[in-house]
PDB file of C-alpha atoms in Angstrom:
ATOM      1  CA  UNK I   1     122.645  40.695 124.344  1.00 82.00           C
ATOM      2  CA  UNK I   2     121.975  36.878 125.558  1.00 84.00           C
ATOM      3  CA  UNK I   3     124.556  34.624 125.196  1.00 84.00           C
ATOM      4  CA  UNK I   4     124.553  31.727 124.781  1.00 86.00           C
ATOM      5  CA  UNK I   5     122.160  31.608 122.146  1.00 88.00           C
ATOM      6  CA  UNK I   6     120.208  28.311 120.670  1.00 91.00           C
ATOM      7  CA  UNK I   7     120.552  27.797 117.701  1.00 93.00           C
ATOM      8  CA  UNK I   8     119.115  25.073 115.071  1.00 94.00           C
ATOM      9  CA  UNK I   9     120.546  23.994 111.855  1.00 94.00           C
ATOM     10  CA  UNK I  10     118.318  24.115 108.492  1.00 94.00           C
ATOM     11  CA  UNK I  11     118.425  20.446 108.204  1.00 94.00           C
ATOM     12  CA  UNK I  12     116.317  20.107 111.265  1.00 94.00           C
ATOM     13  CA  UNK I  13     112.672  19.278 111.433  1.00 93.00           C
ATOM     14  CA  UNK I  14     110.463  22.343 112.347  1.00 93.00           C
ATOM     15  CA  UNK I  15     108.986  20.487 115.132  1.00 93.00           C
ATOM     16  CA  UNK I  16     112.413  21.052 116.962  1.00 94.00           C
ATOM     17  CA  UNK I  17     112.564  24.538 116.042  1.00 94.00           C
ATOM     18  CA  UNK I  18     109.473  24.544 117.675  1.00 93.00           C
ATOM     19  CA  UNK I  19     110.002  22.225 121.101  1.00 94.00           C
ATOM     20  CA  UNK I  20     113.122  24.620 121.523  1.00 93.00           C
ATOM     21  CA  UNK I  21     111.182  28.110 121.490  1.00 92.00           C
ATOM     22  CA  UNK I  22     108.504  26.484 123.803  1.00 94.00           C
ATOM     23  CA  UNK I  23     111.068  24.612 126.286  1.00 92.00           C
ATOM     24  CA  UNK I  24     113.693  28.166 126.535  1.00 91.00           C
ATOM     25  CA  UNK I  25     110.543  30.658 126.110  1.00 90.00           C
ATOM     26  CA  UNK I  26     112.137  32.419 123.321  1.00 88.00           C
ATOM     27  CA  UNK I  27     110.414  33.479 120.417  1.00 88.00           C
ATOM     28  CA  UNK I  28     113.114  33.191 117.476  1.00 90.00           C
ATOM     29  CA  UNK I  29     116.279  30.792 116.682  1.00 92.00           C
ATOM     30  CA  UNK I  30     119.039  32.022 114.989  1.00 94.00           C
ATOM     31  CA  UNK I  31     119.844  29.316 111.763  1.00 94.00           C
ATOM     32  CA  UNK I  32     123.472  28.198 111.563  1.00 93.00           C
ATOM     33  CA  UNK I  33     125.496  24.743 109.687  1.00 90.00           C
ATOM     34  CA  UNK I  34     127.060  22.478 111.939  1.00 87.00           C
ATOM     35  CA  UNK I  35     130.615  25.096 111.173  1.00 84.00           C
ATOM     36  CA  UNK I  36     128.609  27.813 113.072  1.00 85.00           C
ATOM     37  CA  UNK I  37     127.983  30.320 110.164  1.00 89.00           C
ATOM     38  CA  UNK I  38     124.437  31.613 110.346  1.00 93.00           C
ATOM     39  CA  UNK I  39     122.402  31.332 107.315  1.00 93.00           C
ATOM     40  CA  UNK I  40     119.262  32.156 108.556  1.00 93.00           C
ATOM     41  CA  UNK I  41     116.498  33.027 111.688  1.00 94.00           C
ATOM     42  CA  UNK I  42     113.419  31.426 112.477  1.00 94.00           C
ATOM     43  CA  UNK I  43     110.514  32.967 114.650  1.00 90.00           C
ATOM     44  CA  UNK I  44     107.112  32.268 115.877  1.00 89.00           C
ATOM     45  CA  UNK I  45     106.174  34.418 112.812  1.00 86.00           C
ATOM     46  CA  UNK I  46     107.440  32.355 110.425  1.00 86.00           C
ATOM     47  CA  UNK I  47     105.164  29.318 111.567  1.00 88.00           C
ATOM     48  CA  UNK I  48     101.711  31.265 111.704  1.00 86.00           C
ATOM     49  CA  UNK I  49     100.847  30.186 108.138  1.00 85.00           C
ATOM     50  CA  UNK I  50     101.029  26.649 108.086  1.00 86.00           C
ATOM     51  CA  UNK I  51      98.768  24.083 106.297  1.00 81.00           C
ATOM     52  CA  UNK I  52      98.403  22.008 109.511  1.00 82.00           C
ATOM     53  CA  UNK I  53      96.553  24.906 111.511  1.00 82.00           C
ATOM     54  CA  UNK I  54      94.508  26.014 108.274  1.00 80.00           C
ATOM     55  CA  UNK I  55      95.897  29.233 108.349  1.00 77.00           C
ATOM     56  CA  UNK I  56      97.668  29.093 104.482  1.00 76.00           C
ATOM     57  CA  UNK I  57      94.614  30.967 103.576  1.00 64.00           C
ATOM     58  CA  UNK I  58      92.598  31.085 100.189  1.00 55.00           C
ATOM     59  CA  UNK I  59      94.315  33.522  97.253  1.00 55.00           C
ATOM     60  CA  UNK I  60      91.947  36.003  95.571  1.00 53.00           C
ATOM     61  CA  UNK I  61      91.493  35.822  92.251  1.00 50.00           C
ATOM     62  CA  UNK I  62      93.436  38.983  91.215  1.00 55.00           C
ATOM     63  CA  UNK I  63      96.003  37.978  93.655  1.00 62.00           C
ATOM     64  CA  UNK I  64      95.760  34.670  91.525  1.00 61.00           C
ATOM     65  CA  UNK I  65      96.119  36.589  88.219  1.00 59.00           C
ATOM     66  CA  UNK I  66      99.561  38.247  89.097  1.00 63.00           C
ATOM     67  CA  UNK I  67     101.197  35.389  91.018  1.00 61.00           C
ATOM     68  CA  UNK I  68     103.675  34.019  89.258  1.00 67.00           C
ATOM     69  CA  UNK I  69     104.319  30.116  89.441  1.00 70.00           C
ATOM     70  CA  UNK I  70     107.440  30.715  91.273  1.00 75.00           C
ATOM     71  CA  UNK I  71     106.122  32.762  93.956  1.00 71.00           C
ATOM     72  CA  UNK I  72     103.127  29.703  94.388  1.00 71.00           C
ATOM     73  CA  UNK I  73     105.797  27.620  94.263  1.00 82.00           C
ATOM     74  CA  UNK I  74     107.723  29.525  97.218  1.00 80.00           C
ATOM     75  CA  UNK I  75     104.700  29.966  99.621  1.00 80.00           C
ATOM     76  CA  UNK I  76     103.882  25.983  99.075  1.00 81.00           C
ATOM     77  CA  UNK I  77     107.560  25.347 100.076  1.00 83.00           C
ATOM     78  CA  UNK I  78     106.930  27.777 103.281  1.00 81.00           C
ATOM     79  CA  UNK I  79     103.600  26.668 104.464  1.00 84.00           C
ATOM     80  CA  UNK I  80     104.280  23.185 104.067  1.00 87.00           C
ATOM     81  CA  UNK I  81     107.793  22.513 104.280  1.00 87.00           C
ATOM     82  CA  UNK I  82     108.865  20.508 107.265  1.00 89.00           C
ATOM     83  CA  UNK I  83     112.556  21.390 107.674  1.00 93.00           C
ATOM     84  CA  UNK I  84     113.931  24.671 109.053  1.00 93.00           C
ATOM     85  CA  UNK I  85     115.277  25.807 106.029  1.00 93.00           C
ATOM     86  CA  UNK I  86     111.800  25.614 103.881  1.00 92.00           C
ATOM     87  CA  UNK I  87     110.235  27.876 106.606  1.00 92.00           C
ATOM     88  CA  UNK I  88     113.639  30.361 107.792  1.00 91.00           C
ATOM     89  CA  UNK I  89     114.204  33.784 107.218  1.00 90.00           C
ATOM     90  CA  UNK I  90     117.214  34.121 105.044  1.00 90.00           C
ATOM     91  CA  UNK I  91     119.883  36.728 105.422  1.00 89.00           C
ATOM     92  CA  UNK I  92     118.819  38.069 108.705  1.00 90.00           C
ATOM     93  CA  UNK I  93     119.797  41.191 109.869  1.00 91.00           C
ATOM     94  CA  UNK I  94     122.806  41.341 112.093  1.00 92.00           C
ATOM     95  CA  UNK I  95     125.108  43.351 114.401  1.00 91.00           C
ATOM     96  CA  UNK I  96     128.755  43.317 115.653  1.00 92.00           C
ATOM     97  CA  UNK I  97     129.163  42.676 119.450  1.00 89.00           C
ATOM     98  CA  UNK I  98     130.877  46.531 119.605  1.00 88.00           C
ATOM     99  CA  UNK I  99     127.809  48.089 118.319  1.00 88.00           C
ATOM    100  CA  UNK I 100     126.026  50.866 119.629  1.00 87.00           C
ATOM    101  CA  UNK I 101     123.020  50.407 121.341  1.00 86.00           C
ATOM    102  CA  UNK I 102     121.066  53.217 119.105  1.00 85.00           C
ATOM    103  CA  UNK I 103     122.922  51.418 116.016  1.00 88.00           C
ATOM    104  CA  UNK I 104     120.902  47.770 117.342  1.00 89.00           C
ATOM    105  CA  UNK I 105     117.349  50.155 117.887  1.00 89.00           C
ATOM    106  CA  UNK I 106     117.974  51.729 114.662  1.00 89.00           C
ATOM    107  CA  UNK I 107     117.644  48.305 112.367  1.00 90.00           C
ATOM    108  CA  UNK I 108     115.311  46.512 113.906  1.00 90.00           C
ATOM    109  CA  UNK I 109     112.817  49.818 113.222  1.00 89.00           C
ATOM    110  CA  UNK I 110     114.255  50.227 109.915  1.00 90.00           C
ATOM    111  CA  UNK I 111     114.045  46.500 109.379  1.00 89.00           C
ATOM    112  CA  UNK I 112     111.067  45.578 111.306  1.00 89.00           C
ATOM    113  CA  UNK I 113     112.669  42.744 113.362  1.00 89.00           C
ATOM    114  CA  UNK I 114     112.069  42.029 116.824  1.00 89.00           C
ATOM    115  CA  UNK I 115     116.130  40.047 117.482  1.00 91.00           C
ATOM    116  CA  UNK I 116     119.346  40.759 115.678  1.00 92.00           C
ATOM    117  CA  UNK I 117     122.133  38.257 115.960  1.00 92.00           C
ATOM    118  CA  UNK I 118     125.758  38.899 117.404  1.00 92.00           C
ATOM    119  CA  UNK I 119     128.356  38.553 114.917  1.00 91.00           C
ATOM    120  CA  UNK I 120     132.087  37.916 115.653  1.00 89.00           C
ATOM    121  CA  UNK I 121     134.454  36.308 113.217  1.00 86.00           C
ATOM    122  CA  UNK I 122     131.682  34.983 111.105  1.00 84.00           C
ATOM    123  CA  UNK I 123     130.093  33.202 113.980  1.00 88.00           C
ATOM    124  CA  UNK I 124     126.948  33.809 116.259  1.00 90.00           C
ATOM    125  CA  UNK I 125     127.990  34.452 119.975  1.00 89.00           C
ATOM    126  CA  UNK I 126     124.735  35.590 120.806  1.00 89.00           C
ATOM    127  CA  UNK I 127     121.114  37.501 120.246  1.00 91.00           C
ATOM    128  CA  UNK I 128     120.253  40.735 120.905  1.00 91.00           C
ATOM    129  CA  UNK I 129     116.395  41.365 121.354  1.00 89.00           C
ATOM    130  CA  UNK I 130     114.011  44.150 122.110  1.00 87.00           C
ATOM    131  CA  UNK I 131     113.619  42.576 125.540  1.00 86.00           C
ATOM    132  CA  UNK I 132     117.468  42.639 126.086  1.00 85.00           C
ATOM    133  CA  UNK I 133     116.910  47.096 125.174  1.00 85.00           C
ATOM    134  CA  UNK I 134     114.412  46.976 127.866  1.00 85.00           C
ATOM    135  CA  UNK I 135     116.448  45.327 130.299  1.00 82.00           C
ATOM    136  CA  UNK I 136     119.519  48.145 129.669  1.00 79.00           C
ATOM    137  CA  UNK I 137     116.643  50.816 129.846  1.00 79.00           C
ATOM    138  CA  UNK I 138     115.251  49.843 133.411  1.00 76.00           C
ATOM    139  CA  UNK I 139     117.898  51.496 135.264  1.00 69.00           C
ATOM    140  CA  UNK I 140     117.955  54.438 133.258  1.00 65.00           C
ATOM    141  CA  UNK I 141     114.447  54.741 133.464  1.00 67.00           C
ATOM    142  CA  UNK I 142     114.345  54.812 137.118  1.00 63.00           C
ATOM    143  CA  UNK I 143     113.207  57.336 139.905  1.00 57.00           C
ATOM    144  CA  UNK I 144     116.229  59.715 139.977  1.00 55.00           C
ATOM    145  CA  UNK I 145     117.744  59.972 143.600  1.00 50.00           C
ATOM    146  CA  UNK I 146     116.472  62.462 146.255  1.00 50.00           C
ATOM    147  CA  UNK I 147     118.518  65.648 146.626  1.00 48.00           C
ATOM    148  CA  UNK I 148     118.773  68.132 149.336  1.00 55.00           C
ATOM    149  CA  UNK I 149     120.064  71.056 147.445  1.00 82.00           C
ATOM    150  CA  UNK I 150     117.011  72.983 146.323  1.00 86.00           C
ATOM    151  CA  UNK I 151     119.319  75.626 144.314  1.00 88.00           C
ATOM    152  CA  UNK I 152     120.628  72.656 142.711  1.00 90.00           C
ATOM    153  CA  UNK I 153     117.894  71.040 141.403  1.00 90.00           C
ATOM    154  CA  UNK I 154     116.117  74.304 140.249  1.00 91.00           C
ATOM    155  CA  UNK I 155     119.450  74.959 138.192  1.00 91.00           C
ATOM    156  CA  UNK I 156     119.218  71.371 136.680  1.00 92.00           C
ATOM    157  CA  UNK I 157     115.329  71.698 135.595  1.00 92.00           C
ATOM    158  CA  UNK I 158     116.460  74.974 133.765  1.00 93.00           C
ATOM    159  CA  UNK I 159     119.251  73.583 132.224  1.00 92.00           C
ATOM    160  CA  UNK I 160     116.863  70.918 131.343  1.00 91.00           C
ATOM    161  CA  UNK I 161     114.135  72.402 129.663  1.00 92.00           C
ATOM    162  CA  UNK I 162     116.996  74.774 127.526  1.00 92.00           C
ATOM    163  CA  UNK I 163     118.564  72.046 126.876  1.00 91.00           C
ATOM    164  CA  UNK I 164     114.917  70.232 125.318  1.00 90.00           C
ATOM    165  CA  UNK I 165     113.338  73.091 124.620  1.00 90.00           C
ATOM    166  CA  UNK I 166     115.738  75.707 124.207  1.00 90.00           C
ATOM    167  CA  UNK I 167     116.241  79.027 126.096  1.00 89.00           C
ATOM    168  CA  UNK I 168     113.272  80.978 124.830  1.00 88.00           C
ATOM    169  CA  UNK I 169     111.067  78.424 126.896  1.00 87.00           C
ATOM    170  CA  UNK I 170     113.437  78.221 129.763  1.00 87.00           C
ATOM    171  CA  UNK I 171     113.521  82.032 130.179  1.00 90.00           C
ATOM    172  CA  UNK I 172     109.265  81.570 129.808  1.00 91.00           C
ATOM    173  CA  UNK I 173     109.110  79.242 132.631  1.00 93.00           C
ATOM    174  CA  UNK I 174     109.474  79.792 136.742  1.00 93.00           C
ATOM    175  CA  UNK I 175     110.769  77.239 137.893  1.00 93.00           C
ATOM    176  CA  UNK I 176     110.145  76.780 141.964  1.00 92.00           C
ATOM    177  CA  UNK I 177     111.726  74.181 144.422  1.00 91.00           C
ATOM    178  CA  UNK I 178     111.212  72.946 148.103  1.00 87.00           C
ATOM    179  CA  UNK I 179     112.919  69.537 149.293  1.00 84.00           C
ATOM    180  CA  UNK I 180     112.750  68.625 145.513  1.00 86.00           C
ATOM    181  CA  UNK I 181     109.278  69.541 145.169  1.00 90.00           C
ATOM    182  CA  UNK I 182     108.626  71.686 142.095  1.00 92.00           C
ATOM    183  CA  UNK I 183     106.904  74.302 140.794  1.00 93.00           C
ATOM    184  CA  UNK I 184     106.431  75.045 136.825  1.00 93.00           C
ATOM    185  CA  UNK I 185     104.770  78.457 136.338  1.00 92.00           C
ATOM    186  CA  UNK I 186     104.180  81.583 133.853  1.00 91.00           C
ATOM    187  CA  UNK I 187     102.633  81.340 130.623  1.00 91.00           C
ATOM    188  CA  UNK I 188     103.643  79.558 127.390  1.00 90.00           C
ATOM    189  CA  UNK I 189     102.793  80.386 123.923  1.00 88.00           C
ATOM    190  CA  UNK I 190     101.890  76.524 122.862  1.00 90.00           C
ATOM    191  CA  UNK I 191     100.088  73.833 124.773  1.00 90.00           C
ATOM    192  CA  UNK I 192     102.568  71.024 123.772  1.00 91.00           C
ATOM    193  CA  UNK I 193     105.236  73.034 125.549  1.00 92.00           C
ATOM    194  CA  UNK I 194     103.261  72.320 129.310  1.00 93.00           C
ATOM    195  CA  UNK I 195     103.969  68.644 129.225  1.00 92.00           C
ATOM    196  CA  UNK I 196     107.281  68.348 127.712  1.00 93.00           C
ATOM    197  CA  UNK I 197     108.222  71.064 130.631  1.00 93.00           C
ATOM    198  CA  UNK I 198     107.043  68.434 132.993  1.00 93.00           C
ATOM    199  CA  UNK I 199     109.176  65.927 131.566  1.00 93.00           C
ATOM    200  CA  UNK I 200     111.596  68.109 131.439  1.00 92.00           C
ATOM    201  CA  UNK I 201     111.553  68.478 135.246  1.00 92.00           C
ATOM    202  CA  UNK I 202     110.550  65.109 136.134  1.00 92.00           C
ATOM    203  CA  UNK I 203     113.726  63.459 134.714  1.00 90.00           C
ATOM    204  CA  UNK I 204     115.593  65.545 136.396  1.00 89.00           C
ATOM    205  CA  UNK I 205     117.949  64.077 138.881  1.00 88.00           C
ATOM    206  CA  UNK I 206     116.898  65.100 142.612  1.00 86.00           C
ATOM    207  CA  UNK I 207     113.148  65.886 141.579  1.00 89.00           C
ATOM    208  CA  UNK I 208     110.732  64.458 143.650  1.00 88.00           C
ATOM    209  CA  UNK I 209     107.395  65.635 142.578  1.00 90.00           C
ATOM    210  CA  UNK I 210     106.377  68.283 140.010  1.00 92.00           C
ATOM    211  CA  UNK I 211     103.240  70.913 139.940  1.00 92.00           C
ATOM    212  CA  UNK I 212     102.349  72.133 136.898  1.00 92.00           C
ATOM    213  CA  UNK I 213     100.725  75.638 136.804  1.00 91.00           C
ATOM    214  CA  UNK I 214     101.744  76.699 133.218  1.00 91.00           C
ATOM    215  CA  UNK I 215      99.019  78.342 131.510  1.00 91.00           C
ATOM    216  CA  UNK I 216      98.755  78.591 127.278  1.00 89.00           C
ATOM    217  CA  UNK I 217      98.259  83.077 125.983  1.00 86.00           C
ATOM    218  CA  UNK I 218      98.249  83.626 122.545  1.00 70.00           C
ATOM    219  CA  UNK I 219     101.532  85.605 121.184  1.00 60.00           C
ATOM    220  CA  UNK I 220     100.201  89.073 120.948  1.00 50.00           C
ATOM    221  CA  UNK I 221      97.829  88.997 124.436  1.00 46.00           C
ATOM    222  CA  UNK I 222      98.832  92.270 126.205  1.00 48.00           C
ATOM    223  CA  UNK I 223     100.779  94.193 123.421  1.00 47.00           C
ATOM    224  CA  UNK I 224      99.900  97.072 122.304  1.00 50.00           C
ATOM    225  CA  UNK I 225      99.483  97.429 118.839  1.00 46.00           C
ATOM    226  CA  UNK I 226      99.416 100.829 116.986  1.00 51.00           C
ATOM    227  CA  UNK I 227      96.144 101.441 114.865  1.00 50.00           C
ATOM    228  CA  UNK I 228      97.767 102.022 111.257  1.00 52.00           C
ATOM    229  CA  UNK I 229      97.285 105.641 109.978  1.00 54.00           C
ATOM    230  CA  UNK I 230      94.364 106.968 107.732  1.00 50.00           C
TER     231      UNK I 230
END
């Protein structure tokens, strides 16, 4: 997460909800009172439909026909509001510092948010945001060390590909190694299964570079099947 975060209270003025995002590059504000609890987000999102760029946007007549006067009411107060709390997101989504990092990933899909704010003892201590997941991905994500045990390696891209694909495709697949160069060969029953063998071996600690010479045959090419009786 990024801590600290900046925050703005609902009683401000949009137009320092907005100087903040453009001064600290940051595309949403968590909303908290002057006690700290949060009570709402605002993001660039929120202030793309605003009266002052013409974006509000004309209502079509059926549109017309089923909005109530509350809801007109509601997108007035939103579009031309000029405090924070007229234009926020209320009861954001959130997440406890402990969290798990799939937990975080998990509601912002499921909730369609970009940030989630760090709760601890009812107060925000800082903002996680899809940015911040990238950040803890880039090491994962990069080149795997060189290794100069060949047996090795060809052991770990087996135990890979069982271990994504299962054993019927490991035992389907030859797997070949020189200076952690290698070689994926023999013949698979599905096409899908020739690149997800070369991810298999290409996040693979140790593996350099990978060749792929798998080739797709149907299921029954080269059995012999009995002619049924007359």
């Amino acid at each position: 997460m990024t801590s600290p975060v900046f925050c703005v209270e609902p009683t401000q003025g949009i137009s320092d909800a907005i100087q903040l995002m453009l001064e600290r590059r940051i595309s949403g504000l968590p909303v908290t009172t002057a006690q700290g609890e949060l009570v709402g987000i605002v993001t660039e999102g929120d202030l793309l439909r605003r009266h002052e760029l013409g974006t509000v946007g004309a209502h079509s007549w059926l549109k017309d026909l089923f909005l109530s006067p509350g809801r007109r009411a509601e997108d007035y107060v939103h579009t031309h509001g000029r405090k924070v709390a007229n234009v926020m997101t209320e009861q954001p989504a959130t997440i406890e510092p402990d969290a798990r990092l799939s937990d975080a990933i998990d509601m912002m899909a499921v909730r369609h948010v970009r940030r989630l704010p760090v709760i601890e003892n009812g107060r925000v201590i800082g903002i996680l945001a899809r940015a911040d997941v990238l950040r803890a991905l880039l090491p994962l994500a990069a080149e795997p060390p060189d290794a100069t045990d060949d047996t090795m390696i060809r052991e770990a891209v087996e135990a890979s590909l069982e271990r994504g694909l299962g054993a019927s495709v490991r035992d389907l697949v030859k797997v070949e190694t020189y200076r952690g160069a290698v070689i994926l060969s023999g013949a698979v029953t599905d096409e899908r299964l020739i690149p997800a063998a070369q991810v298999a071996a290409e996040n693979t600690p140790g593996v350099t570079s990978v060749t792929n010479q798998l080739i797709v045959v149907g299921p029954f090419v080269g059995a012999n099947v009995p002619a049924p009786p007359f």
